[in-house]
Coordinates of C-alpha atoms and ligand atoms in Angstrom, one line a residue:
M1 CA -28.2 -97.8 -36.4
N2 CA -25.2 -95.5 -36.7
T3 CA -24.9 -93.3 -33.6
K4 CA -21.4 -92.1 -34.4
N5 CA -20.7 -88.5 -33.7
I6 CA -21.1 -86.7 -36.9
D7 CA -18.3 -84.3 -36.1
V8 CA -16.0 -87.3 -35.9
E9 CA -17.3 -88.7 -39.2
L10 CA -16.6 -85.4 -40.9
R11 CA -13.1 -85.2 -39.5
E12 CA -12.4 -88.6 -40.8
A13 CA -13.6 -87.6 -44.2
F14 CA -11.2 -84.6 -44.2
E15 CA -8.4 -87.0 -43.2
K16 CA -9.2 -89.5 -45.9
A17 CA -9.4 -86.7 -48.5
F18 CA -6.1 -85.2 -47.4
P19 CA -4.0 -87.9 -45.8
G20 CA -1.0 -86.9 -43.8
N21 CA -2.6 -83.7 -42.5
D22 CA -3.4 -83.1 -38.9
F23 CA -6.9 -81.5 -38.7
P24 CA -8.1 -79.9 -35.5
P25 CA -11.5 -81.0 -34.3
I26 CA -14.1 -80.1 -36.9
A27 CA -17.4 -78.5 -35.9
L28 CA -20.7 -79.3 -37.5
L29 CA -22.9 -76.6 -36.0
P30 CA -26.7 -76.5 -36.0
A31 CA -27.7 -74.8 -39.3
T32 CA -28.6 -71.2 -39.0
D33 CA -31.5 -71.7 -41.4
A34 CA -33.3 -75.0 -41.9
K35 CA -33.3 -74.4 -45.7
F36 CA -29.5 -75.2 -45.6
G37 CA -30.1 -78.6 -43.9
D38 CA -29.7 -79.5 -40.3
Y39 CA -26.0 -78.8 -39.6
Q40 CA -23.3 -76.8 -41.3
C41 CA -19.5 -76.8 -41.3
N42 CA -17.5 -73.7 -42.3
D43 CA -14.1 -75.1 -41.5
A44 CA -13.0 -75.6 -45.1
M45 CA -12.3 -71.9 -45.2
K46 CA -9.9 -72.3 -42.3
F47 CA -8.0 -75.1 -44.1
A48 CA -7.3 -73.2 -47.3
K49 CA -4.0 -71.9 -46.1
L50 CA -2.9 -75.2 -44.7
L51 CA -3.7 -77.1 -47.9
H52 CA -3.0 -74.4 -50.5
L53 CA -6.3 -75.1 -52.2
P54 CA -9.5 -73.1 -52.6
P55 CA -11.9 -73.9 -49.8
R56 CA -14.6 -75.1 -52.1
K57 CA -12.3 -77.7 -53.5
I58 CA -11.4 -78.8 -50.0
A59 CA -15.1 -79.1 -49.0
E60 CA -15.9 -81.1 -52.1
A61 CA -13.1 -83.5 -51.6
A62 CA -14.1 -84.1 -48.0
V63 CA -17.8 -84.5 -48.9
A64 CA -16.8 -87.1 -51.6
Q65 CA -15.5 -89.3 -48.8
L66 CA -18.8 -89.2 -46.9
A67 CA -21.3 -91.9 -47.4
T68 CA -25.0 -90.9 -47.3
G69 CA -28.1 -93.0 -47.0
G70 CA -28.1 -96.6 -45.7
D71 CA -26.9 -96.6 -42.2
S72 CA -24.9 -93.4 -42.6
P73 CA -25.9 -90.6 -40.2
F74 CA -26.1 -88.4 -43.2
A75 CA -29.1 -88.3 -45.5
K76 CA -27.6 -85.6 -47.7
V77 CA -24.4 -83.6 -47.7
E78 CA -23.8 -80.6 -50.0
V79 CA -21.2 -77.9 -50.6
A80 CA -22.5 -74.4 -51.0
G81 CA -21.0 -71.1 -51.9
P82 CA -17.3 -70.7 -51.3
G83 CA -17.1 -73.9 -49.3
F84 CA -19.8 -74.3 -46.7
I85 CA -20.8 -77.9 -46.0
N86 CA -24.5 -78.4 -45.4
A87 CA -25.6 -81.7 -44.0
T88 CA -29.0 -83.2 -43.5
V89 CA -29.1 -86.1 -41.0
S90 CA -31.1 -89.3 -41.2
A91 CA -34.2 -89.9 -39.2
D92 CA -32.5 -93.0 -37.7
W93 CA -29.4 -91.1 -36.5
L94 CA -31.6 -88.4 -35.0
A95 CA -33.6 -91.0 -33.1
G96 CA -30.4 -92.5 -31.8
R97 CA -29.1 -89.2 -30.6
L98 CA -32.4 -88.5 -28.8
G99 CA -32.0 -91.8 -27.1
D100 CA -28.5 -90.8 -26.0
L101 CA -29.8 -87.4 -24.8
A102 CA -32.6 -89.0 -22.8
A103 CA -30.1 -91.4 -21.2
D104 CA -27.7 -88.6 -20.2
G105 CA -28.4 -87.3 -16.7
F106 CA -26.9 -83.9 -17.7
L107 CA -29.2 -83.7 -20.8
G108 CA -26.2 -83.0 -23.0
V109 CA -24.8 -80.1 -20.9
P110 CA -21.0 -80.5 -21.2
Q111 CA -19.2 -80.9 -17.9
S112 CA -16.5 -78.6 -19.1
G113 CA -16.2 -76.9 -15.6
A114 CA -15.3 -80.1 -13.8
G115 CA -12.4 -79.5 -11.4
K116 CA -12.5 -75.7 -11.9
K117 CA -13.5 -73.2 -9.4
V118 CA -15.2 -69.9 -10.1
V119 CA -16.1 -67.1 -7.7
I120 CA -19.3 -65.2 -8.7
D121 CA -19.7 -61.9 -6.9
Y122 CA -23.3 -60.8 -7.2
S123 CA -26.3 -59.1 -5.6
S124 CA -23.9 -57.3 -3.2
P125 CA -26.3 -54.6 -1.9
N126 CA -25.3 -51.9 0.5
A127 CA -26.3 -52.5 4.1
A128 CA -28.9 -50.4 5.9
K129 CA -30.8 -49.8 2.7
Q130 CA -33.9 -51.5 1.5
M131 CA -33.6 -53.6 -1.6
H132 CA -35.5 -52.0 -4.5
I133 CA -36.3 -52.9 -8.1
G134 CA -32.8 -51.7 -9.1
H135 CA -31.3 -54.5 -7.1
I136 CA -33.1 -57.2 -8.9
R137 CA -30.8 -57.3 -11.9
S138 CA -27.6 -58.2 -10.1
T139 CA -29.4 -60.7 -8.0
V140 CA -31.3 -62.5 -10.8
I141 CA -28.6 -62.3 -13.5
G142 CA -25.9 -63.3 -11.0
N143 CA -27.9 -66.2 -9.7
A144 CA -28.7 -67.5 -13.2
L145 CA -24.9 -67.4 -14.0
D146 CA -24.3 -69.1 -10.7
R147 CA -26.7 -71.9 -11.6
I148 CA -25.5 -72.2 -15.2
F149 CA -21.8 -72.5 -14.2
R150 CA -22.8 -75.1 -11.6
G151 CA -24.8 -76.9 -14.4
L152 CA -21.5 -77.0 -16.4
G153 CA -19.8 -78.7 -13.5
Y154 CA -17.9 -75.7 -12.1
D155 CA -17.3 -75.5 -8.4
V156 CA -19.0 -72.1 -7.8
V157 CA -18.4 -69.9 -4.8
A158 CA -21.4 -67.5 -4.7
D159 CA -20.1 -64.5 -2.8
N160 CA -22.3 -61.6 -1.7
H161 CA -19.9 -58.7 -1.4
L162 CA -22.0 -56.5 0.9
G163 CA -21.4 -52.8 1.1
D164 CA -21.0 -52.9 4.8
W165 CA -18.2 -50.4 5.5
G166 CA -17.6 -46.8 4.8
T167 CA -18.5 -43.2 5.7
Q168 CA -22.3 -44.0 5.8
F169 CA -21.8 -45.8 9.1
G170 CA -20.6 -42.6 10.9
I171 CA -23.8 -40.9 9.6
L172 CA -25.9 -43.9 10.7
I173 CA -24.5 -44.2 14.2
K174 CA -24.9 -40.5 14.9
G175 CA -28.4 -40.6 13.5
Y176 CA -29.3 -43.7 15.4
R177 CA -28.4 -42.2 18.7
E178 CA -30.0 -38.9 18.2
L179 CA -32.7 -39.0 15.6
L180 CA -34.6 -42.3 16.3
T181 CA -37.2 -42.7 19.0
Q182 CA -36.6 -45.3 21.7
D183 CA -39.3 -47.5 20.1
E184 CA -37.6 -47.3 16.7
R185 CA -34.2 -48.2 18.3
D186 CA -35.8 -51.1 20.1
H187 CA -37.5 -52.5 17.0
L188 CA -34.8 -51.6 14.5
T189 CA -35.7 -52.4 10.9
V190 CA -33.9 -51.6 7.6
A191 CA -36.7 -49.1 6.9
N192 CA -35.8 -47.3 10.1
L193 CA -32.1 -47.4 9.3
E194 CA -32.8 -45.9 5.9
K195 CA -34.9 -43.2 7.5
C196 CA -32.2 -42.5 10.1
Y197 CA -29.6 -42.2 7.3
V198 CA -31.7 -39.8 5.3
L199 CA -32.3 -37.5 8.3
S200 CA -28.7 -37.7 9.5
A201 CA -27.3 -37.1 6.1
A202 CA -29.5 -34.0 5.7
R203 CA -28.2 -32.6 9.0
A204 CA -24.6 -33.3 7.9
K205 CA -25.2 -30.7 5.2
E206 CA -25.9 -28.0 7.7
E207 CA -23.7 -25.0 7.4
D208 CA -22.0 -25.0 10.8
G209 CA -20.6 -28.4 10.1
V210 CA -21.2 -29.6 13.7
W211 CA -23.3 -32.6 12.7
K212 CA -20.9 -33.5 10.0
D213 CA -17.9 -33.5 12.3
A214 CA -19.8 -35.6 14.8
C215 CA -20.6 -38.2 12.1
R216 CA -16.9 -38.2 11.1
A217 CA -15.9 -38.7 14.7
E218 CA -18.2 -41.7 15.0
L219 CA -16.7 -43.1 11.9
V220 CA -13.2 -42.8 13.3
K221 CA -14.3 -44.4 16.6
L222 CA -15.8 -47.3 14.6
Q223 CA -12.6 -47.7 12.6
Q224 CA -10.6 -47.7 15.8
G225 CA -12.7 -50.5 17.2
D226 CA -14.7 -48.6 19.8
P227 CA -16.8 -51.4 21.4
D228 CA -20.2 -49.5 21.4
D229 CA -19.9 -48.3 17.8
V230 CA -18.7 -51.7 16.6
A231 CA -21.7 -53.4 18.4
L232 CA -24.1 -50.9 16.8
W233 CA -22.5 -51.4 13.4
K234 CA -22.8 -55.2 13.8
R235 CA -26.4 -54.8 14.7
F236 CA -27.1 -52.7 11.6
I237 CA -25.4 -55.4 9.4
D238 CA -27.2 -58.3 11.0
I239 CA -30.6 -56.6 10.6
S240 CA -29.7 -55.8 6.9
I241 CA -28.6 -59.4 6.2
G242 CA -31.8 -60.6 7.8
E243 CA -33.9 -58.5 5.4
F244 CA -31.8 -59.4 2.4
D245 CA -32.1 -63.1 3.3
R246 CA -35.9 -62.9 3.4
M247 CA -35.7 -61.6 -0.2
Y248 CA -33.2 -64.2 -1.2
A249 CA -35.3 -67.0 0.3
K250 CA -38.3 -65.9 -1.9
L251 CA -36.1 -65.8 -4.9
G252 CA -34.4 -69.1 -4.3
V253 CA -31.0 -67.4 -4.1
K254 CA -28.3 -68.9 -1.8
F255 CA -24.9 -67.6 -1.2
D256 CA -21.9 -69.6 0.0
T257 CA -20.4 -66.6 1.7
Y258 CA -21.3 -63.0 2.7
R259 CA -17.9 -61.4 2.8
G260 CA -18.6 -57.7 2.7
E261 CA -16.2 -54.9 2.3
S262 CA -15.5 -54.8 6.0
Y263 CA -14.0 -58.3 5.8
Y264 CA -11.1 -56.9 3.8
N265 CA -10.5 -53.8 5.9
D266 CA -7.5 -55.1 7.7
M267 CA -5.9 -56.2 4.5
M268 CA -5.8 -52.7 3.0
P269 CA -2.4 -51.7 4.3
A270 CA -0.9 -54.8 2.7
V271 CA -2.4 -53.8 -0.6
L272 CA -0.6 -50.4 -0.5
E273 CA 2.6 -52.2 0.3
R274 CA 2.2 -54.5 -2.7
L275 CA 1.5 -51.5 -5.0
E276 CA 4.5 -49.6 -3.6
K277 CA 6.8 -52.6 -4.0
A278 CA 5.7 -53.1 -7.6
G279 CA 6.3 -49.4 -8.2
L280 CA 2.7 -48.8 -9.2
S281 CA 1.6 -46.2 -6.7
E282 CA 2.6 -42.5 -6.4
P283 CA 1.6 -39.6 -4.2
S284 CA -0.7 -37.0 -5.7
E285 CA -2.1 -34.0 -3.9
G286 CA -1.9 -35.8 -0.6
A287 CA -3.6 -38.9 -1.9
L288 CA -2.0 -42.1 -3.2
I289 CA -2.8 -43.0 -6.8
V290 CA -2.1 -45.6 -9.4
N291 CA -1.6 -43.7 -12.7
L292 CA -3.2 -45.7 -15.5
E293 CA -3.1 -42.9 -18.1
G294 CA -0.7 -44.9 -20.2
D295 CA -3.4 -47.5 -20.5
G296 CA -6.1 -44.9 -21.3
L297 CA -7.7 -45.6 -17.9
G298 CA -7.1 -42.4 -16.0
V299 CA -6.1 -42.4 -12.4
A300 CA -7.2 -44.7 -9.6
I301 CA -7.1 -43.4 -6.1
V302 CA -6.0 -46.1 -3.6
R303 CA -5.7 -43.9 -0.5
K304 CA -7.6 -40.7 -0.1
S305 CA -6.0 -37.5 1.2
D306 CA -7.8 -38.1 4.6
G307 CA -6.0 -41.4 4.8
G308 CA -9.2 -43.5 4.1
F309 CA -9.1 -46.3 1.6
N310 CA -11.6 -46.6 -1.2
Y311 CA -13.4 -49.0 -3.4
T312 CA -10.4 -49.9 -5.6
T313 CA -8.2 -50.7 -2.6
S314 CA -11.0 -52.8 -1.1
D315 CA -11.4 -54.8 -4.3
L316 CA -7.6 -55.3 -4.6
A317 CA -7.6 -56.7 -1.1
C318 CA -10.6 -58.9 -1.9
V319 CA -9.0 -60.4 -5.1
D320 CA -5.9 -61.3 -3.1
S321 CA -7.9 -63.0 -0.4
R322 CA -10.1 -64.9 -2.9
V323 CA -7.0 -66.1 -4.9
K324 CA -5.5 -67.3 -1.6
D325 CA -8.6 -68.9 -0.2
Y326 CA -10.1 -70.5 -3.4
A327 CA -7.4 -70.5 -6.1
P328 CA -10.3 -69.9 -8.6
E329 CA -9.9 -70.2 -12.3
R330 CA -11.9 -67.0 -12.6
I331 CA -13.8 -64.4 -10.7
V332 CA -17.0 -62.9 -12.1
Y333 CA -18.4 -59.6 -10.9
V334 CA -22.0 -58.7 -11.7
T335 CA -22.8 -55.0 -11.3
D336 CA -24.5 -52.2 -13.1
D337 CA -22.6 -50.7 -16.0
R338 CA -21.8 -47.4 -14.2
Q339 CA -19.0 -49.4 -12.5
Q340 CA -17.2 -50.2 -15.8
L341 CA -14.3 -47.8 -15.3
H342 CA -13.8 -49.1 -11.8
F343 CA -13.5 -52.6 -12.9
K344 CA -11.3 -51.8 -15.9
Q345 CA -8.9 -49.9 -13.6
F346 CA -9.0 -52.5 -10.9
F347 CA -8.4 -55.4 -13.4
K348 CA -5.6 -53.5 -15.0
I349 CA -3.9 -53.1 -11.7
C350 CA -4.3 -56.8 -11.0
E351 CA -2.7 -57.6 -14.3
K352 CA 0.2 -55.3 -13.4
L353 CA 0.5 -57.0 -10.0
G354 CA 0.8 -60.3 -11.8
Y355 CA -2.5 -62.1 -10.8
A356 CA -3.2 -64.9 -13.3
T357 CA -6.8 -65.4 -12.4
K358 CA -9.2 -64.4 -15.1
L359 CA -11.3 -61.5 -14.0
V360 CA -14.6 -60.8 -15.7
H361 CA -17.0 -57.9 -15.2
V362 CA -20.5 -58.6 -16.3
P363 CA -22.1 -55.1 -16.6
F364 CA -25.8 -54.8 -16.8
G365 CA -27.8 -51.9 -18.0
L366 CA -29.3 -49.7 -15.3
M367 CA -33.0 -50.1 -14.4
S368 CA -34.9 -46.9 -14.5
Y369 CA -38.5 -46.1 -13.8
G370 CA -40.5 -43.6 -15.7
G371 CA -37.3 -42.8 -17.7
K372 CA -35.5 -41.7 -14.5
A373 CA -32.8 -43.3 -12.5
I374 CA -34.3 -45.0 -9.5
S375 CA -33.6 -43.0 -6.4
T376 CA -35.2 -41.9 -3.2
R377 CA -34.8 -38.3 -4.4
E378 CA -36.8 -39.0 -7.6
G379 CA -39.4 -40.6 -5.4
N380 CA -39.7 -43.5 -7.9
L381 CA -38.3 -46.2 -5.7
I382 CA -40.3 -49.4 -5.7
R383 CA -39.3 -51.8 -3.0
L384 CA -38.4 -55.3 -4.1
D385 CA -40.7 -56.6 -1.4
D386 CA -43.6 -54.7 -3.0
L387 CA -42.8 -55.8 -6.5
L388 CA -42.7 -59.5 -5.4
A389 CA -45.9 -59.1 -3.4
E390 CA -47.7 -57.6 -6.5
A391 CA -46.3 -60.4 -8.6
V392 CA -47.8 -63.0 -6.3
R393 CA -51.1 -61.0 -6.1
R394 CA -51.5 -61.0 -9.9
A395 CA -50.5 -64.6 -10.2
L396 CA -52.9 -65.7 -7.4
A397 CA -55.8 -64.1 -9.2
I398 CA -55.0 -66.3 -12.3
V399 CA -54.5 -69.4 -10.2
R400 CA -57.8 -68.9 -8.4
S401 CA -59.7 -68.2 -11.6
R402 CA -58.5 -71.5 -13.0
D403 CA -59.4 -73.5 -9.9
A404 CA -63.2 -73.8 -9.7
G405 CA -64.2 -73.1 -6.1
D406 CA -65.4 -70.4 -3.7
A407 CA -63.7 -67.2 -4.9
S408 CA -64.2 -65.5 -1.5
A409 CA -62.6 -68.3 0.5
E410 CA -59.0 -67.9 1.7
P411 CA -56.4 -69.1 -0.8
T412 CA -55.1 -72.5 0.0
P413 CA -51.4 -73.0 0.8
G414 CA -51.1 -74.9 -2.5
Q415 CA -52.5 -71.9 -4.4
I416 CA -50.2 -69.5 -2.7
E417 CA -47.2 -71.7 -3.4
L418 CA -48.1 -71.9 -7.1
A419 CA -48.8 -68.1 -7.3
E420 CA -45.3 -67.5 -5.8
Q421 CA -43.7 -69.8 -8.4
I422 CA -45.5 -68.1 -11.2
G423 CA -45.1 -64.5 -9.9
F424 CA -41.4 -64.8 -9.0
G425 CA -40.9 -66.7 -12.3
A426 CA -42.4 -63.8 -14.2
V427 CA -40.2 -61.2 -12.5
K428 CA -37.1 -63.2 -13.1
Y429 CA -37.8 -64.1 -16.7
A430 CA -38.7 -60.5 -17.5
D431 CA -35.2 -59.6 -16.6
L432 CA -33.3 -62.6 -17.8
S433 CA -34.9 -62.5 -21.3
H434 CA -33.1 -59.2 -21.9
D435 CA -29.5 -59.2 -22.9
P436 CA -27.9 -58.1 -19.6
G437 CA -26.3 -55.1 -21.4
T438 CA -29.6 -53.4 -22.3
A439 CA -31.0 -50.8 -19.9
I440 CA -34.5 -51.6 -18.7
D441 CA -37.2 -49.0 -18.0
F442 CA -39.3 -50.6 -15.3
N443 CA -42.9 -51.2 -16.3
W444 CA -45.3 -53.1 -14.0
D445 CA -47.1 -54.9 -16.8
K446 CA -43.8 -56.0 -18.6
A447 CA -42.1 -57.0 -15.3
L448 CA -45.1 -59.1 -14.4
A449 CA -46.0 -60.4 -17.9
L450 CA -47.9 -63.6 -17.7
E451 CA -48.3 -64.1 -21.4
G452 CA -46.2 -64.0 -24.6
N453 CA -42.5 -64.4 -24.2
S454 CA -42.7 -64.7 -20.4
G455 CA -41.8 -67.0 -17.5
P456 CA -45.4 -68.1 -17.0
Y457 CA -45.7 -69.0 -20.7
L458 CA -42.8 -71.4 -20.3
Q459 CA -44.1 -72.7 -17.0
Y460 CA -47.5 -73.3 -18.6
A461 CA -45.8 -75.2 -21.5
H462 CA -44.1 -77.4 -18.8
A463 CA -47.4 -78.0 -16.9
R464 CA -49.2 -78.9 -20.1
V465 CA -46.6 -81.5 -21.1
C466 CA -46.8 -82.9 -17.6
S467 CA -50.6 -83.2 -17.8
L468 CA -50.3 -84.9 -21.2
L469 CA -47.8 -87.5 -19.8
A470 CA -50.0 -88.1 -16.8
K471 CA -52.7 -89.3 -19.2
A472 CA -50.3 -92.1 -20.3
P473 CA -48.6 -93.1 -17.1
G474 CA -45.3 -94.9 -17.5
E475 CA -45.4 -95.0 -21.3
A476 CA -42.8 -92.3 -21.9
E477 CA -40.4 -94.1 -19.6
A478 CA -41.0 -97.6 -20.9
P479 CA -38.0 -99.0 -22.8
G480 CA -38.1 -98.4 -26.5
A481 CA -36.7 -96.2 -29.2
F482 CA -37.4 -92.7 -30.3
A483 CA -38.6 -92.1 -33.9
V484 CA -38.6 -88.9 -35.9
S485 CA -40.9 -88.7 -38.9
T486 CA -42.7 -85.4 -39.4
P487 CA -41.0 -82.1 -40.1
S488 CA -42.2 -80.6 -36.8
E489 CA -41.0 -83.6 -34.9
K490 CA -37.7 -83.3 -36.6
Q491 CA -37.4 -79.6 -35.8
L492 CA -38.1 -80.2 -32.1
A493 CA -35.6 -83.1 -32.0
L494 CA -32.8 -80.9 -33.5
Q495 CA -33.7 -78.2 -31.1
L496 CA -33.5 -80.4 -28.0
L497 CA -30.1 -81.7 -29.2
K498 CA -28.8 -78.1 -29.1
F499 CA -29.5 -77.7 -25.3
G500 CA -26.0 -78.5 -24.0
G501 CA -24.4 -76.2 -26.5
V502 CA -26.7 -73.4 -25.7
V503 CA -26.0 -73.7 -21.9
A504 CA -22.3 -73.5 -22.7
R505 CA -22.8 -70.5 -24.9
A506 CA -24.8 -68.7 -22.2
A507 CA -21.9 -69.2 -19.8
D508 CA -19.2 -68.3 -22.3
N509 CA -20.9 -65.0 -23.1
Y510 CA -22.2 -64.4 -19.5
K511 CA -25.7 -64.0 -20.9
P512 CA -28.5 -66.0 -19.4
S513 CA -30.7 -64.4 -22.1
I514 CA -29.2 -66.9 -24.6
L515 CA -30.8 -69.7 -22.6
A516 CA -34.0 -67.8 -22.1
D517 CA -34.3 -67.2 -25.9
Y518 CA -33.6 -70.9 -26.5
L519 CA -36.3 -72.0 -24.1
F520 CA -38.9 -69.8 -25.6
Q521 CA -38.0 -71.0 -29.1
T522 CA -38.1 -74.6 -27.9
A523 CA -41.6 -74.1 -26.3
Q524 CA -42.8 -72.7 -29.6
L525 CA -41.4 -75.6 -31.6
Y526 CA -43.1 -78.0 -29.1
S527 CA -46.3 -76.2 -29.5
S528 CA -46.2 -76.5 -33.3
F529 CA -45.3 -80.2 -33.0
Y530 CA -48.1 -80.7 -30.5
Q531 CA -50.6 -79.0 -32.9
N532 CA -49.4 -80.9 -35.9
S533 CA -48.9 -84.4 -34.5
P534 CA -51.6 -86.5 -32.8
I535 CA -50.1 -88.1 -29.8
L536 CA -52.5 -90.1 -27.7
K537 CA -54.6 -91.0 -30.7
S538 CA -51.7 -92.3 -32.7
E539 CA -51.1 -96.0 -33.3
P540 CA -49.1 -97.6 -30.4
A541 CA -45.5 -97.4 -31.8
V542 CA -45.9 -93.7 -32.9
R543 CA -47.7 -92.8 -29.7
A544 CA -44.9 -94.3 -27.6
A545 CA -42.2 -92.5 -29.6
R546 CA -44.0 -89.2 -29.4
L547 CA -44.7 -89.5 -25.7
R548 CA -40.9 -90.0 -25.3
L549 CA -40.2 -86.9 -27.3
C550 CA -42.7 -84.9 -25.1
A551 CA -41.1 -86.2 -21.9
L552 CA -37.7 -85.2 -23.2
F553 CA -39.0 -81.7 -24.0
G554 CA -40.4 -81.5 -20.5
R555 CA -37.1 -82.5 -19.0
V556 CA -35.1 -80.0 -21.1
L557 CA -37.5 -77.2 -20.3
A558 CA -37.5 -77.9 -16.6
K559 CA -33.8 -78.1 -16.5
G560 CA -33.4 -74.9 -18.5
L561 CA -35.8 -73.1 -16.2
D562 CA -33.9 -74.4 -13.2
L563 CA -30.7 -73.0 -14.6
L564 CA -32.4 -69.6 -14.8
G565 CA -33.7 -70.0 -11.2
I566 CA -37.3 -70.4 -12.3
A567 CA -39.6 -73.1 -10.9
A568 CA -41.3 -75.6 -13.2
P569 CA -44.5 -76.6 -11.5
S570 CA -46.2 -79.6 -12.9
R571 CA -49.6 -77.9 -13.0
I572 CA -50.7 -74.4 -13.4
Ligands
LIG601 N1 -21.9 -52.9 -3.2 C1 -21.6 -52.5 -4.6 C2 -22.8 -51.7 -5.1 O1 -23.9 -51.7 -4.5 C3 -21.4 -53.7 -5.5 C4 -20.2 -54.5 -5.2 C5 -19.8 -55.3 -6.3 N2 -18.7 -56.2 -6.0 C6 -17.4 -55.8 -5.9 N3 -16.5 -56.7 -5.6 N4 -17.0 -54.6 -6.2 O2 -22.7 -51.1 -6.1

């Protein structure tokens, strides 16, 4: 059996046809349409200049060097149009590649990130506010990217850049002291902090300005390190992180560090010095700015007229600290797309300061509800906690309807665990199946979809393959070869072989949706294979080969779901 890499075979064909030329690695990519064959190569177009020949002639000469049939990996190779090479592979070669895939602990996912560090800055909520459905996107998309990059072998630092510093703390401290009851102060929750902020911010708008000045004075005290104010601020942060962590635990999200904006506060003056030295900053109306008009990016304020620093200064301090601490190959920021200008300005300044680290902003479309931006003012704020609780409630109803038993009894711990896996899976997948760039108008039924292109559909496909394999214990793992005979078997096989490339593409484009789409397609191909091909009733050799293919599908699906942060329970 010839298990040679078909890309290598094709490259050798080019070299034989045009001796003495140095060809770059040649790519045989999965065909975009099965009617063209299984794989296609468009590289002859690229070589036209090098060889001074029409691409079609080049493609034909290379193809003439390729053997087909016999023990060649190719069953058929053809040239189409201006010079596309379309290849159909042999069933034997395909079976061999499936064997390689099954034997690979990474399931074909290239370890292209080995030895490289990447910082992923995501979730990053503001302290003293409850997490709502608007926060789910940064958390879920960021966590999927985190997992995908780890899957590719990158050393990932998942960094939660909390909004834990700024004017809101003056307002909060003043409100805490004067607007909360003793009981609320004793049992401080994020909900109470939020209420305290709303009340205090309203008073800060009063005409006489007395409240506003008092808030401002608290902020100055905090910034100057007043022990009482600092202790209060710490308490607000600890309580906030405690709440956020409760949400992260449910969602299976873990951070390596929680360096919020406050962490960088002492480093701000050094940022201004660096800007000054590089000749990048200039005074303007009492403030200090970096003029980026020449780059079409307007003006970035780095010190306000009241002497305070702002978001850009803080991010500049942060990048410097990350570069020193981690020497990352790149830093990825996942935030909503309203921050695009901020990141463009900040990246441009980094470039001018000479930072070599690749900086990437992954902007996602805003989540709205009822067509309106989510805000307390609009009164359309759904707490993340409530969303997750509703997701579990709906999933539990389904889990219980499947389990025969007393419907009025308390749900068992097993049922609850399963309902959480399904409910949270539904919420995550509903988000991840969209291109991050698209805006989402929140809709309970869509966010909690349990059918169609949904998380639970994929979980169900996984559970079904597990239950099939359980009917033939040990058979799929027994030594033996794969075999590919029917068209639906072949389509599934070709699809499984794409997995590693898809994971790499999802990372390259910062789009977990590429992986989500792939998993959905794969589950559909599996389902058509399953419907068209008897498995347990087949004769022993076919049965064993098909069980192996089923098991491989189950592994790819479970791994793909894991890279999206979605559980793959073995029963539903
Ligand atoms: N806390 C910010 C917000 O809620 C997001 C921070 C993103 N990270 C960063 N380094 N700027 O919008």
